[in-house]
CSV table of C-alpha atoms in Angstrom, one decimal:
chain,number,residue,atom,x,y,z
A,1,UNK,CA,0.0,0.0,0.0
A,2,UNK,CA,1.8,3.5,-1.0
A,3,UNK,CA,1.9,5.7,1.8
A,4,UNK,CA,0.4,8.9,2.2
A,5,UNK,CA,1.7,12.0,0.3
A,6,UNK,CA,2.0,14.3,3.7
A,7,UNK,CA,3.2,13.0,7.3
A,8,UNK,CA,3.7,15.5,10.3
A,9,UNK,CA,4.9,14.5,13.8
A,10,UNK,CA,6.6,16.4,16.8
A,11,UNK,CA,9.9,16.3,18.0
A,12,UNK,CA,10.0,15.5,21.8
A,13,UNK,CA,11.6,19.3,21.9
A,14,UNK,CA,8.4,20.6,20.4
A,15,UNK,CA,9.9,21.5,16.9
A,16,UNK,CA,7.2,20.6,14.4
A,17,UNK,CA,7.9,18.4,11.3
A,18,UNK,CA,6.2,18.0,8.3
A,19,UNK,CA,7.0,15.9,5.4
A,20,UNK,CA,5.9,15.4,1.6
A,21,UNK,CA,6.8,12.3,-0.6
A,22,UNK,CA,5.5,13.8,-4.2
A,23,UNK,CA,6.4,10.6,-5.6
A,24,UNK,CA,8.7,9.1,-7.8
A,25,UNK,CA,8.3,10.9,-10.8
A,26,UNK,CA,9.1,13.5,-9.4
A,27,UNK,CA,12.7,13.6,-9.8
A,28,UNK,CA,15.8,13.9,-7.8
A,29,UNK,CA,15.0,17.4,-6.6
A,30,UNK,CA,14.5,18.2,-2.7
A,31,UNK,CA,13.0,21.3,-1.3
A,32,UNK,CA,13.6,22.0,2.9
A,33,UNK,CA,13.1,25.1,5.1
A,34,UNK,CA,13.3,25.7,8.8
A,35,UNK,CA,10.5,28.5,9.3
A,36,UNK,CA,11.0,30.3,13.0
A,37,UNK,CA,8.5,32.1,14.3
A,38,UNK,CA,10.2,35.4,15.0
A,39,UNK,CA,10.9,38.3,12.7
A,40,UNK,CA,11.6,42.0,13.0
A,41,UNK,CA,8.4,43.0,15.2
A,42,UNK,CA,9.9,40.5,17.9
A,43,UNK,CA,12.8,43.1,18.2
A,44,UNK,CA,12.9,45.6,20.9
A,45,UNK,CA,12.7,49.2,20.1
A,46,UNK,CA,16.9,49.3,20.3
A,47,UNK,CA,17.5,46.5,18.7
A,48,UNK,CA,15.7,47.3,14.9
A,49,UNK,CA,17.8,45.4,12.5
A,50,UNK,CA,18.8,43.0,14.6
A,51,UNK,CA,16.7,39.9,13.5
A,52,UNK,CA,18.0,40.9,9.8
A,53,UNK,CA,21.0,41.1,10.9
A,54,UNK,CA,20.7,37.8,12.7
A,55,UNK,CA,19.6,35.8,9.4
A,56,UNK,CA,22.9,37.5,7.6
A,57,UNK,CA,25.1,36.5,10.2
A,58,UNK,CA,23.8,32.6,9.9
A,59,UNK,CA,25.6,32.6,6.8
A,60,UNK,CA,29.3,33.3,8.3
A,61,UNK,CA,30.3,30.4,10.5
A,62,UNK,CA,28.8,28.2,13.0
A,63,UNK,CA,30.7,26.4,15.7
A,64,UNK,CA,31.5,23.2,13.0
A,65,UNK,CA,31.9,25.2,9.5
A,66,UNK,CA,34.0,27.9,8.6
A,67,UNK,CA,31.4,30.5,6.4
A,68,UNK,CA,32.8,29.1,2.5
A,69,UNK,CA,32.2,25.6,4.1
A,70,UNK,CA,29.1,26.6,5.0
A,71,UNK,CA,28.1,28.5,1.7
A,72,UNK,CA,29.9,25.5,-0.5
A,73,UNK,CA,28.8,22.8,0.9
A,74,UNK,CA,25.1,22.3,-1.0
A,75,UNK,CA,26.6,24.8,-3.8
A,76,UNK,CA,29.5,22.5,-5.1
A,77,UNK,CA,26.9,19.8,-5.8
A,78,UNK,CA,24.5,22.2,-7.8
A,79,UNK,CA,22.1,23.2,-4.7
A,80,UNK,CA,20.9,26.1,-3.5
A,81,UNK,CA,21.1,27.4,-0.1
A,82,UNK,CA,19.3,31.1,0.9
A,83,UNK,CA,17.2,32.6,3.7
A,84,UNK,CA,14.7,35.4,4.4
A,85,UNK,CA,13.6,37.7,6.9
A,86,UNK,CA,9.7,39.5,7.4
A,87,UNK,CA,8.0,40.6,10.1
A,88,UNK,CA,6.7,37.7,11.5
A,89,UNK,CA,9.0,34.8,10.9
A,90,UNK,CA,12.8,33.8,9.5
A,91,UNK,CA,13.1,31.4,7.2
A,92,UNK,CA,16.5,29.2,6.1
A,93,UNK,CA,15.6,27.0,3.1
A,94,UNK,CA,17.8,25.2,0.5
A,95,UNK,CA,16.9,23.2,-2.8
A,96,UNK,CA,19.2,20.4,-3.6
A,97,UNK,CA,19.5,16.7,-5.0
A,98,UNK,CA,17.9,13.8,-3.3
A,99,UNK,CA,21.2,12.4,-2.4
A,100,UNK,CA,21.9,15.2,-0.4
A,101,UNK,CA,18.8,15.4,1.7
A,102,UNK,CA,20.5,14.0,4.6
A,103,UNK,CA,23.7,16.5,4.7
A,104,UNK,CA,21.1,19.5,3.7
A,105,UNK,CA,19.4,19.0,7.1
A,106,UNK,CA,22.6,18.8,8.9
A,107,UNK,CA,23.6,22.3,7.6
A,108,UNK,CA,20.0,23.9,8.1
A,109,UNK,CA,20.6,22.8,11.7
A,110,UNK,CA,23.8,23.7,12.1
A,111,UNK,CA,23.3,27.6,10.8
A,112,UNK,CA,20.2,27.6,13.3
A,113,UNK,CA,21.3,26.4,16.3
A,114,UNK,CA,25.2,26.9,16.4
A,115,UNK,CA,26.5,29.7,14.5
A,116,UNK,CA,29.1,31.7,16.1
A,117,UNK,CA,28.9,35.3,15.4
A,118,UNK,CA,32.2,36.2,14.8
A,119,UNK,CA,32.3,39.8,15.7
A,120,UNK,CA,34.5,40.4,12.7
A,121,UNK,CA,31.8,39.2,10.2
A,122,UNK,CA,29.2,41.2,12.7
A,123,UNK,CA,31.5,44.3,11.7
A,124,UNK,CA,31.0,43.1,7.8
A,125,UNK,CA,27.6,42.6,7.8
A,126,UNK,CA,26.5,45.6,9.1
A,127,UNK,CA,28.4,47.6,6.5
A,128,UNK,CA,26.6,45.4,3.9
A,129,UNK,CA,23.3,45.9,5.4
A,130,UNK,CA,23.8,49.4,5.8
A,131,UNK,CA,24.9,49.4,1.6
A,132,UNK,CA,21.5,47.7,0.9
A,133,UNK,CA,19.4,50.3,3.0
A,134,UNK,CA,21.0,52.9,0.6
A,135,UNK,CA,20.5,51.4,-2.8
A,136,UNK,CA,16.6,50.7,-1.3
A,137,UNK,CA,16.4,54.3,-0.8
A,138,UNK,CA,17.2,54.6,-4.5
A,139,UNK,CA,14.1,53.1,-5.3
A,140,UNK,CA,11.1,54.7,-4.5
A,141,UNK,CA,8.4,52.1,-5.8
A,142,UNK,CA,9.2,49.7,-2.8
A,143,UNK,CA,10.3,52.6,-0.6
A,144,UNK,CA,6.9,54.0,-0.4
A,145,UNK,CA,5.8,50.6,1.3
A,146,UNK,CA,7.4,50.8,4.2
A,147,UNK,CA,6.5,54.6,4.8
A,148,UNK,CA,2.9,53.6,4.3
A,149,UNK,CA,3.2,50.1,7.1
A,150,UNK,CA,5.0,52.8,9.2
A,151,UNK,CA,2.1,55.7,8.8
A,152,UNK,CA,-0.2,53.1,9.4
A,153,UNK,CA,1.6,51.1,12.4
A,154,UNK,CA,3.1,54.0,14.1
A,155,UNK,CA,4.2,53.2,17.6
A,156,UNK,CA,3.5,49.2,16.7
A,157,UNK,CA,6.7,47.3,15.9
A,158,UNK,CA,4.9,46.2,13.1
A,159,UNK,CA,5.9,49.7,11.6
A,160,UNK,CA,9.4,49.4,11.7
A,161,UNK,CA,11.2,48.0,8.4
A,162,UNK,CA,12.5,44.7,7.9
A,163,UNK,CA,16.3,46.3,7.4
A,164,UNK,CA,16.7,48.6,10.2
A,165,UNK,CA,18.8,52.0,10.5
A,166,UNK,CA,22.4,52.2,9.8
A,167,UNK,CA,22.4,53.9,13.7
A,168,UNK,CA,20.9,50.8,15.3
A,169,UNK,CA,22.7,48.5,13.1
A,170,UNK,CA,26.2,50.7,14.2
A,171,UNK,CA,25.4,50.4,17.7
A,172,UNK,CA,24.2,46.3,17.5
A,173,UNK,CA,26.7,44.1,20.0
A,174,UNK,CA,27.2,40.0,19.6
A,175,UNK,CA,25.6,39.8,22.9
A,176,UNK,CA,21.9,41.4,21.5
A,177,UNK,CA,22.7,39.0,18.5
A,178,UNK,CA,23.0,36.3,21.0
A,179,UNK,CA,20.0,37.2,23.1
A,180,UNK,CA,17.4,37.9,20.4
A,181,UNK,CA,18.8,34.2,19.1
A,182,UNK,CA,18.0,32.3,22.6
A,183,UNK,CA,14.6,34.1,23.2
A,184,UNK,CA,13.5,33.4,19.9
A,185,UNK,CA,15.4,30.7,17.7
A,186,UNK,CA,13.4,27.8,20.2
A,187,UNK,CA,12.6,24.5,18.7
A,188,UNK,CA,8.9,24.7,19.7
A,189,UNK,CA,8.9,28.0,17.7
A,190,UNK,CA,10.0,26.1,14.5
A,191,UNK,CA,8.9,24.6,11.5
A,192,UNK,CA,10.8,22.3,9.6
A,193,UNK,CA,9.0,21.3,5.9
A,194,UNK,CA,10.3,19.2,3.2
A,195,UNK,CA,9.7,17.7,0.0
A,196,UNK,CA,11.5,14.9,-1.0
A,197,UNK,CA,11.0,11.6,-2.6
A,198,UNK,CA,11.7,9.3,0.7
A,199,UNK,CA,9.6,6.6,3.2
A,200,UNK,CA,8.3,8.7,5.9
A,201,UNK,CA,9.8,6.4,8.3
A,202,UNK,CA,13.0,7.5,7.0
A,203,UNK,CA,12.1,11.0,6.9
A,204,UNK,CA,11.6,10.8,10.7
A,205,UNK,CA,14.6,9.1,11.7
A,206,UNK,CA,16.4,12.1,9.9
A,207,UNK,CA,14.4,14.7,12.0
A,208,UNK,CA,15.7,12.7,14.9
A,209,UNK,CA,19.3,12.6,14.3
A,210,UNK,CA,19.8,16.2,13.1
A,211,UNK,CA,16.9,18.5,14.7
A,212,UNK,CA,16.0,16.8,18.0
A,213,UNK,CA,18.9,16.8,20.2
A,214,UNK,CA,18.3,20.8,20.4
A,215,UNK,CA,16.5,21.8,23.3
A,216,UNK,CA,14.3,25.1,23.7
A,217,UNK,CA,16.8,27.8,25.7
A,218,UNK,CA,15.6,30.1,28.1
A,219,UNK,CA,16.0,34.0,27.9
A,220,UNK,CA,15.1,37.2,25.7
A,221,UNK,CA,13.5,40.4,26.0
A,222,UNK,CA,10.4,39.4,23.7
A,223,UNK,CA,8.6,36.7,22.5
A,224,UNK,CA,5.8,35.9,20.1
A,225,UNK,CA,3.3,35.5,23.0
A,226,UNK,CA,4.2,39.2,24.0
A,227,UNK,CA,2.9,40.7,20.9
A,228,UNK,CA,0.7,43.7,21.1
A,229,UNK,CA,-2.0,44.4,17.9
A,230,UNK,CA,-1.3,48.1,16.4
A,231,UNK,CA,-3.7,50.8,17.7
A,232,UNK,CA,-6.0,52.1,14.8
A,233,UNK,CA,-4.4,55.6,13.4
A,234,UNK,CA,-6.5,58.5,12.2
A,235,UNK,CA,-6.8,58.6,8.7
A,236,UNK,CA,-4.1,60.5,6.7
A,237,UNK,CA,-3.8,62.3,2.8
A,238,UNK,CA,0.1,62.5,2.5
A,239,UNK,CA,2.5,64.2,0.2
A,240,UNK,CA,6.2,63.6,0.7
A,241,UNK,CA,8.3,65.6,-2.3
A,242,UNK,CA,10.8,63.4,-3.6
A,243,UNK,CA,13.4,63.8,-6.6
A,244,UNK,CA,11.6,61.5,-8.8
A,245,UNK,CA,10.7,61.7,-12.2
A,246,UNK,CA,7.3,59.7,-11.7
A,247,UNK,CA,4.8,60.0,-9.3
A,248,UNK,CA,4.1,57.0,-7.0
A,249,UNK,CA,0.8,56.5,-5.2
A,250,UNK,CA,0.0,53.9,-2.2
A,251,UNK,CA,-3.9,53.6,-1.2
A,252,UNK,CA,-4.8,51.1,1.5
A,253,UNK,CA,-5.7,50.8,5.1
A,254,UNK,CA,-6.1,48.0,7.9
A,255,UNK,CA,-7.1,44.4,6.8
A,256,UNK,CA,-8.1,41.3,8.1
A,257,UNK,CA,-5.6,39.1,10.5
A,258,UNK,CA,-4.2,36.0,10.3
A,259,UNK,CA,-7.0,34.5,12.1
A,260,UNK,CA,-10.0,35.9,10.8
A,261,UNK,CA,-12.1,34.3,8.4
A,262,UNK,CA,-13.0,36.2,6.2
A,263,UNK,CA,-9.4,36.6,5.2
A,264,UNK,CA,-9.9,34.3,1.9
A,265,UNK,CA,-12.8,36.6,1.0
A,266,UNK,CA,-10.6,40.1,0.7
A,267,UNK,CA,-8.1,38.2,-0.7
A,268,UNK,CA,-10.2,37.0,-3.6
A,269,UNK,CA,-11.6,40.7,-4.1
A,270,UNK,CA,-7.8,42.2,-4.1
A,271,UNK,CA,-6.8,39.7,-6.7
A,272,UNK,CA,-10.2,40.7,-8.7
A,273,UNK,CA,-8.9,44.7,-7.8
A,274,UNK,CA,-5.3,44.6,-8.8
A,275,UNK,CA,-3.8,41.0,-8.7
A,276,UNK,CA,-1.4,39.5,-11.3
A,277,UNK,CA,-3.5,38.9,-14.2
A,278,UNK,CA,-3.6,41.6,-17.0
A,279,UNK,CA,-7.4,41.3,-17.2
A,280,UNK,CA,-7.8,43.2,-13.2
A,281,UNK,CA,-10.3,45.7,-12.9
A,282,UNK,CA,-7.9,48.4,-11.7
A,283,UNK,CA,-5.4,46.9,-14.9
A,284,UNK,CA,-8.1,47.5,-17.7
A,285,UNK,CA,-9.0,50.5,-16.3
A,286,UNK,CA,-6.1,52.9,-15.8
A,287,UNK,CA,-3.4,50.9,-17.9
A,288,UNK,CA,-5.6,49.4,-21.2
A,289,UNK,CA,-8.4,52.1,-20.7
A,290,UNK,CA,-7.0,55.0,-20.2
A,291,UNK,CA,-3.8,54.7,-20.6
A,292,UNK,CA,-2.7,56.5,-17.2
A,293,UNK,CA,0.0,54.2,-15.7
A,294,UNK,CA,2.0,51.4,-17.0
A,295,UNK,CA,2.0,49.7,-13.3
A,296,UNK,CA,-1.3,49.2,-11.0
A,297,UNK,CA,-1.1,46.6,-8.6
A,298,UNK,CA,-3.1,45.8,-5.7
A,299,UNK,CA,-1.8,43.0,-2.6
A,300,UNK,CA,-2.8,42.7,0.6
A,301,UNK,CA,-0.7,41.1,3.7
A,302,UNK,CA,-2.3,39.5,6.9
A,303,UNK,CA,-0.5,39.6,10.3
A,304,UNK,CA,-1.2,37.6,13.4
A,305,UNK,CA,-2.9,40.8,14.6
A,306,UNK,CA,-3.8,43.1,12.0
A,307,UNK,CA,-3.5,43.3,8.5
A,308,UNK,CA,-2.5,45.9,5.3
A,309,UNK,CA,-3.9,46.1,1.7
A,310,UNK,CA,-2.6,48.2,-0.7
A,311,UNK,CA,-3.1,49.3,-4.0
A,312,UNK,CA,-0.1,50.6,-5.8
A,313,UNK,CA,0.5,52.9,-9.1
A,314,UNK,CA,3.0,55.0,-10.7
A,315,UNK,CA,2.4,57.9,-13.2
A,316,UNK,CA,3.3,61.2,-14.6
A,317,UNK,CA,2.2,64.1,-12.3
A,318,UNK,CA,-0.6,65.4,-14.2
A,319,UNK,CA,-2.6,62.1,-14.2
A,320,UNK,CA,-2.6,61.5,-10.3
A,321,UNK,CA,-6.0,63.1,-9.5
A,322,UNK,CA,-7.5,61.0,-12.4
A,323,UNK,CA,-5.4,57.8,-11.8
A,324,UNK,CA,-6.7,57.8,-7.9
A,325,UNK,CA,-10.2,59.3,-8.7
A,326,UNK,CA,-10.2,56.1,-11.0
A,327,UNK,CA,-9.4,54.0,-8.0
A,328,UNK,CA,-11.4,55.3,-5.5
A,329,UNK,CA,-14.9,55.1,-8.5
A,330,UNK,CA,-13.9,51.5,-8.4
A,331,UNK,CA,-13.4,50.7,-5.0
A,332,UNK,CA,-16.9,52.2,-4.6
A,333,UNK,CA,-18.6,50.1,-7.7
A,334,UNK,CA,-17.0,47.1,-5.3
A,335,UNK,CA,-19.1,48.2,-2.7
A,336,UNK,CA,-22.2,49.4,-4.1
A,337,UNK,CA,-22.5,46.7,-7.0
A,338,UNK,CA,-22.8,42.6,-6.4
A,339,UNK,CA,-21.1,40.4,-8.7
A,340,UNK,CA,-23.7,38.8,-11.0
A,341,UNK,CA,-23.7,35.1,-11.0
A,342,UNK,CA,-21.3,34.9,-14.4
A,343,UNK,CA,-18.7,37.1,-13.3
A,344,UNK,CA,-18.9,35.4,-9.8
A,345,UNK,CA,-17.5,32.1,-11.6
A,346,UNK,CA,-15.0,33.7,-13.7
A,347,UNK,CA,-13.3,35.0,-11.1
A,348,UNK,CA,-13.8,32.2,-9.1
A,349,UNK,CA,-12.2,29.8,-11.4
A,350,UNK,CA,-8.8,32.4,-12.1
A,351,UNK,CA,-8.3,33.0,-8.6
A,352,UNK,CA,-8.6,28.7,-8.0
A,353,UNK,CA,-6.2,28.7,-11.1
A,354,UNK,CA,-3.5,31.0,-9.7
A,355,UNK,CA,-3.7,28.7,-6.7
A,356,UNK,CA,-3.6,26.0,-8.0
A,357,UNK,CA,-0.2,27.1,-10.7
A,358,UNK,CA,1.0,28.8,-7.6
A,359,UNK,CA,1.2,25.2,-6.0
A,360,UNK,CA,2.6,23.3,-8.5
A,361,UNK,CA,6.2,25.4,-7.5
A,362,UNK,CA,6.9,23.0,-4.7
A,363,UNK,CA,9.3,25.3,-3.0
A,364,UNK,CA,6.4,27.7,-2.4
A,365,UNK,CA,4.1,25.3,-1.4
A,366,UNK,CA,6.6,24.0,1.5
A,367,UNK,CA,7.1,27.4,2.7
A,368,UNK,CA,2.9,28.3,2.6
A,369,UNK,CA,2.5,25.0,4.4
A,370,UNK,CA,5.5,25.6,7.4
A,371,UNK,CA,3.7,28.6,8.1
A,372,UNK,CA,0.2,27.1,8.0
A,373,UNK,CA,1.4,24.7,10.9
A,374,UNK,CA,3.7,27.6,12.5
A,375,UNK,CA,0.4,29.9,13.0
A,376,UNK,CA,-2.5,27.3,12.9
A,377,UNK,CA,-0.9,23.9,13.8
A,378,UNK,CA,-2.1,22.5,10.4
A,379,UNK,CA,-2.4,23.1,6.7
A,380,UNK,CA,-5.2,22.6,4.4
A,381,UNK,CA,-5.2,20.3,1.1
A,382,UNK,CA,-6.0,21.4,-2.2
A,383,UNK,CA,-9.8,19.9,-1.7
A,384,UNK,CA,-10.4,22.2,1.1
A,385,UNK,CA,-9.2,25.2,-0.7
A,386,UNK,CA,-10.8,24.2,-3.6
A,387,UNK,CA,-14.0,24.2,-1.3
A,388,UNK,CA,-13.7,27.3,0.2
A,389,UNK,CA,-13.3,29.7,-2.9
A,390,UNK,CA,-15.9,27.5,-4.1
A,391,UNK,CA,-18.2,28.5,-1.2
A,392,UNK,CA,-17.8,32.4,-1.3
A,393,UNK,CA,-20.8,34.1,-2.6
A,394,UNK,CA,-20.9,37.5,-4.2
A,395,UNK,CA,-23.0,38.5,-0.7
A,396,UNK,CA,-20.4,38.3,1.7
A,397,UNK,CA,-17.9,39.7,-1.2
A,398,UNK,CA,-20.1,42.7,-1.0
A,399,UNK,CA,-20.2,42.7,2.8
A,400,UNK,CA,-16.2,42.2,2.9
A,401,UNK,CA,-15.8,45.0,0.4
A,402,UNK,CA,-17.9,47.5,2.7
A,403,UNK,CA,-16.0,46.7,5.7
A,404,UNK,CA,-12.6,46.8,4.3
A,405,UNK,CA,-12.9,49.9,1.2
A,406,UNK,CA,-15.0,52.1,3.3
A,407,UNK,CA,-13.4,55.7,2.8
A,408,UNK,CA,-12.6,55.4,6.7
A,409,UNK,CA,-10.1,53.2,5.8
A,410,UNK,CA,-8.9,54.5,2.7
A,411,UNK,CA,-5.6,56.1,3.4
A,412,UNK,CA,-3.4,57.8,0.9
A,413,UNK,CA,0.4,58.3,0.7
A,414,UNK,CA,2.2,60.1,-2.6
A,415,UNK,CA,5.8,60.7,-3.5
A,416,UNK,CA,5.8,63.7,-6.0
C-alpha cells in the first residue's frame, strides 16, 4: 500500500515536522526550510535590525563550519542554499539533489542552532546591510511601502522595516545577537518542511538525528506570546516631495488578520482589484483604458494581529487626480455593485487557477504550508481550498468590500 503524500509528527523538543513524498516521478530534486516564528516585530525598540541582521550572520560560520564551508557545501553539488527575513518569521531553506537530503538538514541545523557570530563578520555585515538600506532608498516604488506600514503602524513594531537603521545597526553588540537568538530561535517556535521523494519512516529518523537533540533555551527580551495588535491611526492624505521623475501612489488601510475568516474573502476581491492577471479591474482601467499608468497593482498582507492592503500605481504628475479618482470610482462600484452570478464564476475559477499554478512550484508550497502549521498547527489540502473559494458568494464579497474599502479606511500616501 503507497503511503500517504504528507506525514507531520513532533519532535520530543516541540519543533514541528512535516513531510511530503511527491512521488517518484518527481525527480531527484529536494526542497527544505526551517521557518522560525520570530521576525523583525519581535525586536525591541533598540535593537531594529537585529533579526536581519541575525539571518545575515547565519551565513558566516557556526561552531563546526567555517562561512565558505558553509556557503559550499550544497553549492559545489548544484544546490541552492538562501534565507529570508519578514515581520513575522525567518526562514533558512535550501533546494538540492535527493542524495543530499541527509547533509542539507545537517547544515539547516547547524546555521540555526550553532552559528558563532564572529564579531568580525558582525563588523562586515553591518556595513553590507547598511549598503543595501542605501541602494533601497534609490528606489522609491518599494520605498513608499514601508512609509505607508510605518504611517499606518506607528508606535506598533509592526511599523518598523524589515532592514533597520544604519544607527541601530552601528550600535548592534554579539551579545543582543545572542540574546534575540535564545529568546526566539526555540525548537517549539520552529517549522521544519520538506519535500523529497523518501519513506516517511526515513524522513523521521532524519528529523531525529539532526533536529531533536536541540532543546528550547531560556531567555530574551520578547517573544511571540508578547505581541501587542497596532492601535488604529487616524486617517491620513500624504504628500512627501521626492526627486523623482514619476509619481508614485500607495492607497490602503487596515485588513483582516491572520486569524480571521474572512481573510480568503478580501483576498479574492484584491486579486479581482489589482492582482497579477492583466485582465484586473484596476489593470483595464487605468493601464488598457486610459492609458494612465504602465503599473497598477493591488496585494494585501495579513499579520497575526492586524492586516495591510494596498493598491499601488506609478504615473506622470498630471494624471494622479484622475489615476486615484479612477481608483477610489472603483473601490466604490466594489461596494455598491454585487457580482452577478457569471462574473462570480469567472473569477472564481482564475483566482482557483493562480492557486492552484502557484502550487505546483513545490518550494512555495513547502514554505505556505510551514507557516500554516507555525500559526495554525495545520495546513489545508487542495480539496479544502478548492472548497472554500468555491463556497464564497458574491454577498459576503459585497459585505467584505464595505468593511474593508469604506473611505474610513482609505488612506493615501504620494511621492511627488
Amino acid at each position: 500500500m503507497a503511503e500517504k503524500e504528507f506525514d507531520s509528527f513532533i519532535l520530543p523538543n516541540g519543533m514541528r515536522c512535516v513531510h511530503r513524498r511527491p512521488g517518484r516521478l518527481a525527480g531527484q530534486v529536494a526542497h527544505l526550510a526551517l521557518t522560525i516564528g520570530a521576525g523583525t516585530r519581535d525586536e525591541a525598540a533598540a535593537q531594529h535590525g537585529v533579526a536581519h541582521l541575525v539571518e545575515h550572520l547565519l551565513f558566516k560560520g557556526t561552531e563546526r563550519r567555517s562561512a565558505y564551508r558553509v556557503n559550499s557545501l550544497l553549492e559545489n553539488a548544484g544546490g541552492e542554499l538562501n534565507a529570508f527575513t519578514t515581520k513575522e518569521e525567518t526562514v533558512v531553506h535550501a533546494t538540492l539533489l535527493r542524495s543530499e537530503f541527509r547533509k542539507g538538514v545537517d547544515l539547516l541545523s547547524d546555521m540555526v542552532f550553532r552559528s558563532r557570530f564572529d564579531a568580525r563578520e558582525i563588523d562586515k555585515e553591518r556595513e553590507v546591510i547598511i549598503d543595501e538600506i542605501n541602494s533601497y532608498k534609490d528606489s522609491p516604488a518599494e520605498l513608499i511601502f514601508d512609509d505607508f506600514e510605518e504611517l499606518l503602524f506607528a508606535g506598533s513594531p509592526l511599523g518598523r522595516n524589515i532592514l533597520g537603521t544604519p544607527r541601530n545597526l552601528k550600535r548592534a553588540t554579539r551579545q543582543q545577537l545572542v540574546e534575540y537568538v535564545a529568546g526566539h530561535y526555540r525548537p517549539d517556535r520552529i517549522v521544519f518542511s520538506a519535500s523529497v521523494e523518501m519513506p516517511h519512516g526515513r524522513f523521521r529518523e532524519i528529523c531525529e538525528r539532526y533536529l531533536a537533540p536541540f532543546e528550547a533555551t531560556q531567555g530574551g527580551v520578547f517573544t511571540a506570546e508578547e505581541r501587542r495588535a497596532p492601535e488604529r491611526q487616524p486617517r491620513f492624505d500624504i504628500v512627501r516631495h521626492k526627486n523623482t521623475y514619476q509619481t508614485h501612489c500607495l492607497l490602503g488601510g487596515y485588513g483582516y488578520d491572520l486569524h480571521d475568516e474572512r481573510r480568503l474573502k478580501l483576498a479574492f476581491l484584491i486579486n479581482l482589484l489589482g492582482g497579477p492577471a492583466s485582465v484586473s479591474r484596476l489593470n483595464m482601467l487605468l493601464r488598457e483604458k486610459h492609458a494612465l499608468t504602465y503599473n497598477v497593482e493591488a496585494g494585501y498582507v495579513p499579520y497575526s494581529d492586524s492586516g495591510i492592503y494596498t493598491i499601488y500605481l506609478g504615473c506622470e504628475r498630471d494624471k494622479v487626480e484622475q489615476s486615484i479618482e479612477l481608483v477610489r470610482a472603483e473601490l466604490r462600484r466594489l461596494r455598491e455593485t454585487k457580482l452577478t452570478t457569471v462574473q462570480l464564476a469567472r473569477v472564481k475559477r482564475q483566482f482557483l487557477g493562480q492557486w492552484i499554478l502557484s502550487s505546483e512550484n513545490t518550494e512555495n508550497l513547502m514554505l505556505g504550508v510551514a507557516k500554516s502549521v507555525l500559526i495554525y498547527n495545520g495546513f489545508e489540502q487542495a480539496g479544502e481550498v478548492e472548497a472554500k473559494i468555491g463556497a464564497i458568494t458574491a454577498e459576503e464579497l459585497l459585505e467584505t468590500a464595505n468593511d474593508i474599502f469604506a473611505e474610513n479606511n482609505l488612506y493615501t500616501l504620494i511621492y511627488k
